[in-house]
Amino acid sequence: MQLIDGKALSNKVQANVATKVEQLKQEKNIVPGLAVILIGDDPASHAYVKMKAKACEKVGFYSITHSMPDTISQDEIIATIEMMNNNPRIDGILVQLPLPSHVDTDKILEVIDPKKDVDGFHAYNVGRLVTNLDTFVACTPLGVMKMFEAYDISLKGKDVCVVGASNIVGKPMASLLLNAEATVTITHIHTKDLKAHTSRADIIVVGVGVPKLITEEMVKEGAIVIDIGINRIEDGSLVGDVDFENVSSKCAYITPVPGGVGPMTIAMLLSNTLKSAKGRII
Ligand code: NAD
């Protein structure tokens, strides 16, 4: 069994982004800029935004966080996004999810200029992903693809089972895998017999938010298991969706939680923002 070290790979990607940012500054006088919109006081959202701001600073980006109370109106959020759409110093706009229940998330995401949609959630970019055109791709699934690439894991013709079908994780993951010519099965909470699908997969990619959902008997010998889940359990520690202790010995490769997909998500956000900033000179 080999561990896929997301932390080390993320550091490598971030160092590469920092070098390119320096070049962009020297040669074109461009400093990539990221705007984060944070609504309410959900501690997890605050922690993620803090990590993202720190990472931006580390690679030399300009970054601003618009923090708003959860009583804010939808129109005020839209006005802030439009301001960022028109701000030439901003290359990427990220609205930290989840949003309060009085806000229509789909509507908000559609207001972001697709050229600044570094989270890849806008329907325009999702459509381009599905049709296999160059676009901004959701950071978490993009990070998983980087892991496959870094560890020379070929996807062509492989049976891949994606567990979880959300717009931000499972669906873009499945599109990327399909674009890479894997045979993809997408499963979700209403799937009748999850084990029947996972146990014949060469690769399982799981992102559902249920600790230990994937157990030993659901994984075939020599499979590759990518765990996107992040769950905080009673003792305060973070675990994924895979019963790592019992599953790992059966795997050819497996990602740990923490230190797996999580750090790659941030690295891909930086990489997407850099890509957007480079677009200023095209
Ligand atoms: P979500 O609630 O929007 O979607 C969950 C998906 O899992 C749904 O498609 C649902 O049908 C499916 N599901 C739920 N229970 C299931 C079950 N018992 N069997 C099969 N399918 C089941 O969640 P999300 O936003 O997609 O996030 C999923 C997980 O990924 C969470 O743990 C989240 O914290 C984590 N996540 C991690 C990163 C990262 O950077 N590593 C990024 C985003 C989300």
mmCIF file of C-alpha atoms and ligand atoms in Angstrom:
data_model
loop_
_atom_site.group_PDB
_atom_site.id
_atom_site.type_symbol
_atom_site.label_atom_id
_atom_site.label_comp_id
_atom_site.label_asym_id
_atom_site.label_seq_id
_atom_site.Cartn_x
_atom_site.Cartn_y
_atom_site.Cartn_z
ATOM 1 C CA MET A 1 0.000 0.000 0.000
ATOM 2 C CA GLN A 2 1.261 3.468 -0.899
ATOM 3 C CA LEU A 3 -0.055 6.627 0.707
ATOM 4 C CA ILE A 4 -0.861 9.504 -1.628
ATOM 5 C CA ASP A 5 0.656 12.474 0.153
ATOM 6 C CA GLY A 6 -1.634 15.405 -0.617
ATOM 7 C CA LYS A 7 0.216 17.747 1.703
ATOM 8 C CA ALA A 8 3.574 17.261 -0.021
ATOM 9 C CA LEU A 9 2.012 17.514 -3.486
ATOM 10 C CA SER A 10 0.092 20.632 -2.481
ATOM 11 C CA ASN A 11 3.311 22.268 -1.219
ATOM 12 C CA LYS A 12 4.960 21.486 -4.547
ATOM 13 C CA VAL A 13 2.075 23.007 -6.526
ATOM 14 C CA GLN A 14 2.045 26.081 -4.277
ATOM 15 C CA ALA A 15 5.795 26.603 -4.683
ATOM 16 C CA ASN A 16 5.332 26.397 -8.444
ATOM 17 C CA VAL A 17 2.469 28.938 -8.302
ATOM 18 C CA ALA A 18 4.653 31.289 -6.206
ATOM 19 C CA THR A 19 7.446 31.140 -8.814
ATOM 20 C CA LYS A 20 5.007 31.924 -11.626
ATOM 21 C CA VAL A 21 3.443 34.790 -9.646
ATOM 22 C CA GLU A 22 6.891 36.314 -9.213
ATOM 23 C CA GLN A 23 7.494 36.017 -12.961
ATOM 24 C CA LEU A 24 4.122 37.591 -13.760
ATOM 25 C CA LYS A 25 4.944 40.501 -11.436
ATOM 26 C CA GLN A 26 8.402 41.029 -12.926
ATOM 27 C CA GLU A 27 7.476 40.653 -16.568
ATOM 28 C CA LYS A 28 3.907 41.988 -16.788
ATOM 29 C CA ASN A 29 3.397 43.902 -13.546
ATOM 30 C CA ILE A 30 0.408 41.673 -12.744
ATOM 31 C CA VAL A 31 -0.420 40.541 -9.206
ATOM 32 C CA PRO A 32 -3.135 37.855 -9.201
ATOM 33 C CA GLY A 33 -6.075 38.838 -6.985
ATOM 34 C CA LEU A 34 -8.658 36.691 -5.194
ATOM 35 C CA ALA A 35 -11.835 37.988 -3.522
ATOM 36 C CA VAL A 36 -13.570 35.773 -0.979
ATOM 37 C CA ILE A 37 -17.135 36.404 0.127
ATOM 38 C CA LEU A 38 -17.880 34.982 3.545
ATOM 39 C CA ILE A 39 -21.376 35.128 4.999
ATOM 40 C CA GLY A 40 -22.398 34.318 8.550
ATOM 41 C CA ASP A 41 -20.325 32.846 11.356
ATOM 42 C CA ASP A 42 -20.086 29.146 10.616
ATOM 43 C CA PRO A 43 -16.767 28.150 12.278
ATOM 44 C CA ALA A 44 -15.808 25.679 9.511
ATOM 45 C CA SER A 45 -16.358 28.326 6.796
ATOM 46 C CA HIS A 46 -14.280 30.838 8.769
ATOM 47 C CA ALA A 47 -11.492 28.275 9.184
ATOM 48 C CA TYR A 48 -11.483 27.460 5.425
ATOM 49 C CA VAL A 49 -11.433 31.148 4.457
ATOM 50 C CA LYS A 50 -8.565 31.809 6.856
ATOM 51 C CA MET A 51 -6.574 28.957 5.294
ATOM 52 C CA LYS A 52 -7.290 30.275 1.794
ATOM 53 C CA ALA A 53 -6.221 33.843 2.724
ATOM 54 C CA LYS A 54 -3.008 32.516 4.274
ATOM 55 C CA ALA A 55 -2.234 30.460 1.178
ATOM 56 C CA CYS A 56 -2.846 33.526 -1.050
ATOM 57 C CA GLU A 57 -0.412 35.549 1.013
ATOM 58 C CA LYS A 58 2.200 32.786 0.843
ATOM 59 C CA VAL A 59 2.233 32.685 -2.970
ATOM 60 C CA GLY A 60 2.185 36.490 -3.363
ATOM 61 C CA PHE A 61 -1.456 37.069 -4.382
ATOM 62 C CA TYR A 62 -3.490 40.132 -3.553
ATOM 63 C CA SER A 63 -6.523 38.919 -1.592
ATOM 64 C CA ILE A 64 -9.540 40.460 0.082
ATOM 65 C CA THR A 65 -12.250 38.896 2.210
ATOM 66 C CA HIS A 66 -15.722 40.447 2.314
ATOM 67 C CA SER A 67 -17.228 39.230 5.598
ATOM 68 C CA MET A 68 -20.964 39.810 5.967
ATOM 69 C CA PRO A 69 -23.504 38.910 8.675
ATOM 70 C CA ASP A 70 -25.979 36.119 7.876
ATOM 71 C CA THR A 71 -28.787 38.709 7.973
ATOM 72 C CA ILE A 72 -27.419 40.261 4.765
ATOM 73 C CA SER A 73 -29.876 40.430 1.873
ATOM 74 C CA GLN A 74 -29.397 38.546 -1.369
ATOM 75 C CA ASP A 75 -29.291 41.858 -3.257
ATOM 76 C CA GLU A 76 -26.405 43.104 -1.140
ATOM 77 C CA ILE A 77 -24.437 39.912 -1.821
ATOM 78 C CA ILE A 78 -25.127 40.302 -5.545
ATOM 79 C CA ALA A 79 -23.989 43.942 -5.428
ATOM 80 C CA THR A 80 -20.694 42.882 -3.799
ATOM 81 C CA ILE A 81 -20.111 40.198 -6.437
ATOM 82 C CA GLU A 82 -20.821 42.694 -9.221
ATOM 83 C CA MET A 83 -18.316 45.083 -7.665
ATOM 84 C CA MET A 84 -15.709 42.297 -7.730
ATOM 85 C CA ASN A 85 -16.663 41.377 -11.323
ATOM 86 C CA ASN A 86 -15.767 44.954 -12.281
ATOM 87 C CA ASN A 87 -12.623 45.238 -10.153
ATOM 88 C CA PRO A 88 -9.572 44.878 -12.438
ATOM 89 C CA ARG A 89 -7.342 43.805 -9.520
ATOM 90 C CA ILE A 90 -9.554 40.750 -8.919
ATOM 91 C CA ASP A 91 -9.020 37.629 -11.054
ATOM 92 C CA GLY A 92 -10.939 35.147 -8.936
ATOM 93 C CA ILE A 93 -14.169 35.362 -6.918
ATOM 94 C CA LEU A 94 -15.068 32.728 -4.409
ATOM 95 C CA VAL A 95 -18.304 32.599 -2.439
ATOM 96 C CA GLN A 96 -17.766 30.371 0.572
ATOM 97 C CA LEU A 97 -20.551 27.783 0.802
ATOM 98 C CA PRO A 98 -22.909 26.945 2.418
ATOM 99 C CA LEU A 99 -24.937 30.171 2.286
ATOM 100 C CA PRO A 100 -27.725 31.038 4.761
ATOM 101 C CA SER A 101 -31.084 29.468 3.864
ATOM 102 C CA HIS A 102 -32.730 32.771 2.781
ATOM 103 C CA VAL A 103 -30.160 33.081 -0.020
ATOM 104 C CA ASP A 104 -30.576 31.300 -3.361
ATOM 105 C CA THR A 105 -27.139 29.699 -3.852
ATOM 106 C CA ASP A 106 -27.698 28.918 -7.547
ATOM 107 C CA LYS A 107 -28.653 32.523 -8.236
ATOM 108 C CA ILE A 108 -25.577 33.828 -6.391
ATOM 109 C CA LEU A 109 -23.188 31.528 -8.252
ATOM 110 C CA GLU A 110 -24.663 32.610 -11.586
ATOM 111 C CA VAL A 111 -23.836 36.259 -10.847
ATOM 112 C CA ILE A 112 -20.084 35.571 -10.734
ATOM 113 C CA ASP A 113 -18.347 36.453 -14.000
ATOM 114 C CA PRO A 114 -17.503 32.997 -15.478
ATOM 115 C CA LYS A 115 -14.012 34.331 -16.297
ATOM 116 C CA LYS A 116 -13.451 34.936 -12.564
ATOM 117 C CA ASP A 117 -15.212 31.742 -11.401
ATOM 118 C CA VAL A 118 -12.117 30.078 -9.933
ATOM 119 C CA ASP A 119 -14.279 27.608 -7.998
ATOM 120 C CA GLY A 120 -15.702 26.338 -11.296
ATOM 121 C CA PHE A 121 -19.289 26.299 -9.991
ATOM 122 C CA HIS A 122 -20.883 28.567 -12.627
ATOM 123 C CA ALA A 123 -23.168 26.689 -15.050
ATOM 124 C CA TYR A 124 -21.142 28.079 -17.985
ATOM 125 C CA ASN A 125 -17.952 26.460 -16.687
ATOM 126 C CA VAL A 126 -19.756 23.256 -15.693
ATOM 127 C CA GLY A 127 -21.050 23.008 -19.269
ATOM 128 C CA ARG A 128 -17.546 23.499 -20.648
ATOM 129 C CA LEU A 129 -16.231 20.796 -18.308
ATOM 130 C CA VAL A 130 -18.889 18.317 -19.443
ATOM 131 C CA THR A 131 -18.037 19.026 -23.084
ATOM 132 C CA ASN A 132 -14.317 18.618 -22.286
ATOM 133 C CA LEU A 133 -13.356 22.202 -23.132
ATOM 134 C CA ASP A 134 -10.716 24.192 -21.290
ATOM 135 C CA THR A 135 -12.370 25.868 -18.299
ATOM 136 C CA PHE A 136 -12.238 26.501 -14.568
ATOM 137 C CA VAL A 137 -12.800 23.165 -12.856
ATOM 138 C CA ALA A 138 -14.030 22.730 -9.261
ATOM 139 C CA CYS A 139 -10.931 22.679 -7.051
ATOM 140 C CA THR A 140 -11.509 19.453 -5.099
ATOM 141 C CA PRO A 141 -12.026 17.111 -8.077
ATOM 142 C CA LEU A 142 -9.264 18.937 -9.959
ATOM 143 C CA GLY A 143 -6.964 18.261 -7.002
ATOM 144 C CA VAL A 144 -7.834 14.551 -7.184
ATOM 145 C CA MET A 145 -6.910 14.518 -10.898
ATOM 146 C CA LYS A 146 -3.554 16.140 -10.032
ATOM 147 C CA MET A 147 -2.956 13.320 -7.561
ATOM 148 C CA PHE A 148 -3.588 10.671 -10.226
ATOM 149 C CA GLU A 149 -1.185 12.486 -12.531
ATOM 150 C CA ALA A 150 1.539 12.908 -9.893
ATOM 151 C CA TYR A 151 1.417 9.209 -8.949
ATOM 152 C CA ASP A 152 1.246 8.012 -12.583
ATOM 153 C CA ILE A 153 -2.130 6.397 -12.056
ATOM 154 C CA SER A 154 -3.678 5.783 -15.453
ATOM 155 C CA LEU A 155 -7.435 6.191 -15.785
ATOM 156 C CA LYS A 156 -8.109 5.104 -19.353
ATOM 157 C CA GLY A 157 -10.515 2.159 -19.361
ATOM 158 C CA LYS A 158 -10.461 1.836 -15.557
ATOM 159 C CA ASP A 159 -13.668 1.084 -13.671
ATOM 160 C CA VAL A 160 -14.127 4.019 -11.329
ATOM 161 C CA CYS A 161 -16.893 4.282 -8.754
ATOM 162 C CA VAL A 162 -17.659 7.819 -7.597
ATOM 163 C CA VAL A 163 -19.594 7.820 -4.327
ATOM 164 C CA GLY A 164 -21.504 11.079 -3.783
ATOM 165 C CA ALA A 165 -23.058 13.147 -6.560
ATOM 166 C CA SER A 166 -23.063 16.773 -5.384
ATOM 167 C CA ASN A 167 -22.554 19.667 -7.806
ATOM 168 C CA ILE A 168 -19.262 20.622 -6.172
ATOM 169 C CA VAL A 169 -17.659 17.210 -5.671
ATOM 170 C CA GLY A 170 -19.184 14.067 -7.210
ATOM 171 C CA LYS A 171 -20.563 15.399 -10.504
ATOM 172 C CA PRO A 172 -17.464 17.357 -11.634
ATOM 173 C CA MET A 173 -15.316 14.429 -10.446
ATOM 174 C CA ALA A 174 -17.305 12.063 -12.655
ATOM 175 C CA SER A 175 -17.009 14.426 -15.651
ATOM 176 C CA LEU A 176 -13.229 14.693 -15.272
ATOM 177 C CA LEU A 177 -12.895 10.913 -15.032
ATOM 178 C CA LEU A 178 -15.100 10.407 -18.060
ATOM 179 C CA ASN A 179 -13.036 12.975 -19.985
ATOM 180 C CA ALA A 180 -9.975 10.891 -19.013
ATOM 181 C CA GLU A 181 -11.705 7.877 -20.622
ATOM 182 C CA ALA A 182 -12.456 5.935 -17.451
ATOM 183 C CA THR A 183 -15.678 3.915 -17.146
ATOM 184 C CA VAL A 184 -17.530 5.829 -14.466
ATOM 185 C CA THR A 185 -20.310 4.735 -12.128
ATOM 186 C CA ILE A 186 -21.869 7.500 -10.031
ATOM 187 C CA THR A 187 -23.529 6.442 -6.791
ATOM 188 C CA HIS A 188 -25.418 8.411 -4.149
ATOM 189 C CA ILE A 189 -27.690 8.099 -1.145
ATOM 190 C CA HIS A 190 -30.452 6.354 -3.151
ATOM 191 C CA THR A 191 -28.147 3.802 -4.771
ATOM 192 C CA LYS A 192 -29.677 0.383 -4.026
ATOM 193 C CA ASP A 193 -26.555 -1.671 -3.397
ATOM 194 C CA LEU A 194 -23.496 0.512 -2.918
ATOM 195 C CA LYS A 195 -21.193 -2.419 -2.193
ATOM 196 C CA ALA A 196 -22.060 -4.069 -5.534
ATOM 197 C CA HIS A 197 -20.612 -1.001 -7.283
ATOM 198 C CA THR A 198 -17.619 -0.224 -5.064
ATOM 199 C CA SER A 199 -16.421 -3.819 -4.780
ATOM 200 C CA ARG A 200 -15.832 -4.188 -8.511
ATOM 201 C CA ALA A 201 -14.156 -0.798 -8.966
ATOM 202 C CA ASP A 202 -10.457 -0.392 -9.778
ATOM 203 C CA ILE A 203 -10.696 3.088 -8.248
ATOM 204 C CA ILE A 204 -13.141 4.426 -5.651
ATOM 205 C CA VAL A 205 -13.511 8.178 -5.161
ATOM 206 C CA VAL A 206 -15.734 8.965 -2.201
ATOM 207 C CA GLY A 207 -17.034 12.344 -1.043
ATOM 208 C CA VAL A 208 -20.231 12.068 0.987
ATOM 209 C CA GLY A 209 -19.634 13.192 4.567
ATOM 210 C CA VAL A 210 -20.299 9.867 6.348
ATOM 211 C CA PRO A 211 -17.449 8.532 8.522
ATOM 212 C CA LYS A 212 -16.439 4.926 7.736
ATOM 213 C CA LEU A 213 -18.997 4.551 4.940
ATOM 214 C CA ILE A 214 -16.465 2.591 2.882
ATOM 215 C CA THR A 215 -15.525 -0.565 4.740
ATOM 216 C CA GLU A 216 -13.079 -3.391 4.009
ATOM 217 C CA GLU A 217 -15.589 -5.698 2.303
ATOM 218 C CA MET A 218 -16.625 -2.928 -0.120
ATOM 219 C CA VAL A 219 -13.136 -2.633 -1.618
ATOM 220 C CA LYS A 220 -11.444 -5.113 -3.939
ATOM 221 C CA GLU A 221 -7.842 -6.190 -3.376
ATOM 222 C CA GLY A 222 -5.390 -3.773 -5.044
ATOM 223 C CA ALA A 223 -7.924 -0.973 -5.527
ATOM 224 C CA ILE A 224 -7.086 2.730 -5.363
ATOM 225 C CA VAL A 225 -9.144 4.677 -2.818
ATOM 226 C CA ILE A 226 -9.469 8.464 -2.794
ATOM 227 C CA ASP A 227 -11.179 9.860 0.295
ATOM 228 C CA ILE A 228 -12.617 13.365 -0.148
ATOM 229 C CA GLY A 229 -14.785 13.307 2.996
ATOM 230 C CA ILE A 230 -13.996 15.573 5.923
ATOM 231 C CA ASN A 231 -15.888 14.733 9.102
ATOM 232 C CA ARG A 232 -15.289 15.967 12.627
ATOM 233 C CA ILE A 233 -16.048 13.190 15.103
ATOM 234 C CA GLU A 234 -16.886 13.359 18.834
ATOM 235 C CA ASP A 235 -13.273 13.359 20.046
ATOM 236 C CA GLY A 236 -12.652 16.449 17.888
ATOM 237 C CA SER A 237 -10.473 14.698 15.310
ATOM 238 C CA LEU A 238 -10.976 14.809 11.533
ATOM 239 C CA VAL A 239 -11.749 11.623 9.598
ATOM 240 C CA GLY A 240 -12.747 10.860 6.027
ATOM 241 C CA ASP A 241 -15.484 8.626 4.611
ATOM 242 C CA VAL A 242 -13.268 5.514 4.501
ATOM 243 C CA ASP A 243 -12.560 3.105 7.345
ATOM 244 C CA PHE A 244 -8.868 3.794 6.764
ATOM 245 C CA GLU A 245 -7.568 1.414 9.442
ATOM 246 C CA ASN A 246 -9.164 -1.654 7.845
ATOM 247 C CA VAL A 247 -9.285 -0.619 4.190
ATOM 248 C CA SER A 248 -5.730 0.675 3.665
ATOM 249 C CA SER A 249 -3.979 -2.725 3.730
ATOM 250 C CA LYS A 250 -6.078 -3.874 0.723
ATOM 251 C CA CYS A 251 -5.239 -0.846 -1.416
ATOM 252 C CA ALA A 252 -2.543 -0.178 -3.985
ATOM 253 C CA TYR A 253 -2.896 3.534 -3.142
ATOM 254 C CA ILE A 254 -4.988 5.422 -0.616
ATOM 255 C CA THR A 255 -5.304 9.051 0.496
ATOM 256 C CA PRO A 256 -5.207 9.868 4.232
ATOM 257 C CA VAL A 257 -7.532 12.322 6.015
ATOM 258 C CA PRO A 258 -6.222 14.803 6.965
ATOM 259 C CA GLY A 259 -3.271 15.359 4.606
ATOM 260 C CA GLY A 260 -4.892 13.967 1.459
ATOM 261 C CA VAL A 261 -7.369 15.711 -0.821
ATOM 262 C CA GLY A 262 -7.941 18.700 1.525
ATOM 263 C CA PRO A 263 -4.600 20.453 0.907
ATOM 264 C CA MET A 264 -4.951 19.833 -2.850
ATOM 265 C CA THR A 265 -8.207 21.812 -2.915
ATOM 266 C CA ILE A 266 -6.410 24.954 -1.759
ATOM 267 C CA ALA A 267 -3.527 24.371 -4.174
ATOM 268 C CA MET A 268 -6.008 24.134 -7.074
ATOM 269 C CA LEU A 269 -7.739 27.350 -5.995
ATOM 270 C CA LEU A 270 -4.385 29.142 -6.242
ATOM 271 C CA SER A 271 -3.648 27.490 -9.535
ATOM 272 C CA ASN A 272 -7.068 28.474 -10.985
ATOM 273 C CA THR A 273 -6.600 32.083 -9.814
ATOM 274 C CA LEU A 274 -3.161 32.227 -11.436
ATOM 275 C CA LYS A 275 -4.689 30.843 -14.651
ATOM 276 C CA SER A 276 -7.305 33.610 -14.554
ATOM 277 C CA ALA A 277 -4.653 36.302 -13.961
ATOM 278 C CA LYS A 278 -2.667 35.041 -16.954
ATOM 279 C CA GLY A 279 -5.866 35.556 -18.971
ATOM 280 C CA ARG A 280 -5.424 39.339 -18.472
ATOM 281 C CA ILE A 281 -2.600 39.304 -21.018
ATOM 282 C CA ILE A 282 -4.348 37.229 -23.691
HETATM 283 P P1 NAD B 1 -23.335 17.098 -0.097
HETATM 284 O O1 NAD B 1 -24.082 16.878 1.162
HETATM 285 O O2 NAD B 1 -23.680 18.231 -0.984
HETATM 286 O O3 NAD B 1 -23.458 15.785 -0.993
HETATM 287 C C1 NAD B 1 -23.280 14.508 -0.436
HETATM 288 C C2 NAD B 1 -23.469 13.454 -1.504
HETATM 289 O O4 NAD B 1 -23.238 12.193 -0.880
HETATM 290 C C3 NAD B 1 -24.878 13.416 -2.091
HETATM 291 O O5 NAD B 1 -24.807 13.140 -3.485
HETATM 292 C C4 NAD B 1 -25.541 12.231 -1.375
HETATM 293 O O6 NAD B 1 -26.513 11.569 -2.179
HETATM 294 C C5 NAD B 1 -24.345 11.321 -1.117
HETATM 295 N N1 NAD B 1 -24.516 10.473 0.060
HETATM 296 C C6 NAD B 1 -24.838 10.863 1.312
HETATM 297 N N2 NAD B 1 -24.926 9.771 2.130
HETATM 298 C C7 NAD B 1 -24.649 8.694 1.362
HETATM 299 C C8 NAD B 1 -24.602 7.299 1.622
HETATM 300 N N3 NAD B 1 -24.858 6.815 2.833
HETATM 301 N N4 NAD B 1 -24.276 6.482 0.600
HETATM 302 C C9 NAD B 1 -24.006 6.976 -0.643
HETATM 303 N N5 NAD B 1 -24.052 8.282 -0.946
HETATM 304 C C10 NAD B 1 -24.366 9.137 0.046
HETATM 305 O O7 NAD B 1 -21.806 17.135 0.332
HETATM 306 P P2 NAD B 1 -20.515 17.704 -0.456
HETATM 307 O O8 NAD B 1 -20.483 19.175 -0.355
HETATM 308 O O9 NAD B 1 -20.420 17.048 -1.785
HETATM 309 O O10 NAD B 1 -19.353 17.140 0.480
HETATM 310 C C11 NAD B 1 -19.165 15.759 0.654
HETATM 311 C C12 NAD B 1 -17.998 15.505 1.604
HETATM 312 O O11 NAD B 1 -16.809 15.999 0.998
HETATM 313 C C13 NAD B 1 -18.117 16.213 2.949
HETATM 314 O O12 NAD B 1 -17.523 15.401 3.935
HETATM 315 C C14 NAD B 1 -17.294 17.460 2.762
HETATM 316 O O13 NAD B 1 -16.776 17.953 3.980
HETATM 317 C C15 NAD B 1 -16.199 16.916 1.887
HETATM 318 N N6 NAD B 1 -15.518 17.938 1.081
HETATM 319 C C16 NAD B 1 -14.173 17.929 1.120
HETATM 320 C C17 NAD B 1 -13.458 18.829 0.377
HETATM 321 C C18 NAD B 1 -11.971 18.763 0.425
HETATM 322 O O14 NAD B 1 -11.322 19.741 0.137
HETATM 323 N N7 NAD B 1 -11.391 17.610 0.769
HETATM 324 C C19 NAD B 1 -14.125 19.775 -0.406
HETATM 325 C C20 NAD B 1 -15.513 19.752 -0.471
HETATM 326 C C21 NAD B 1 -16.212 18.817 0.285
#
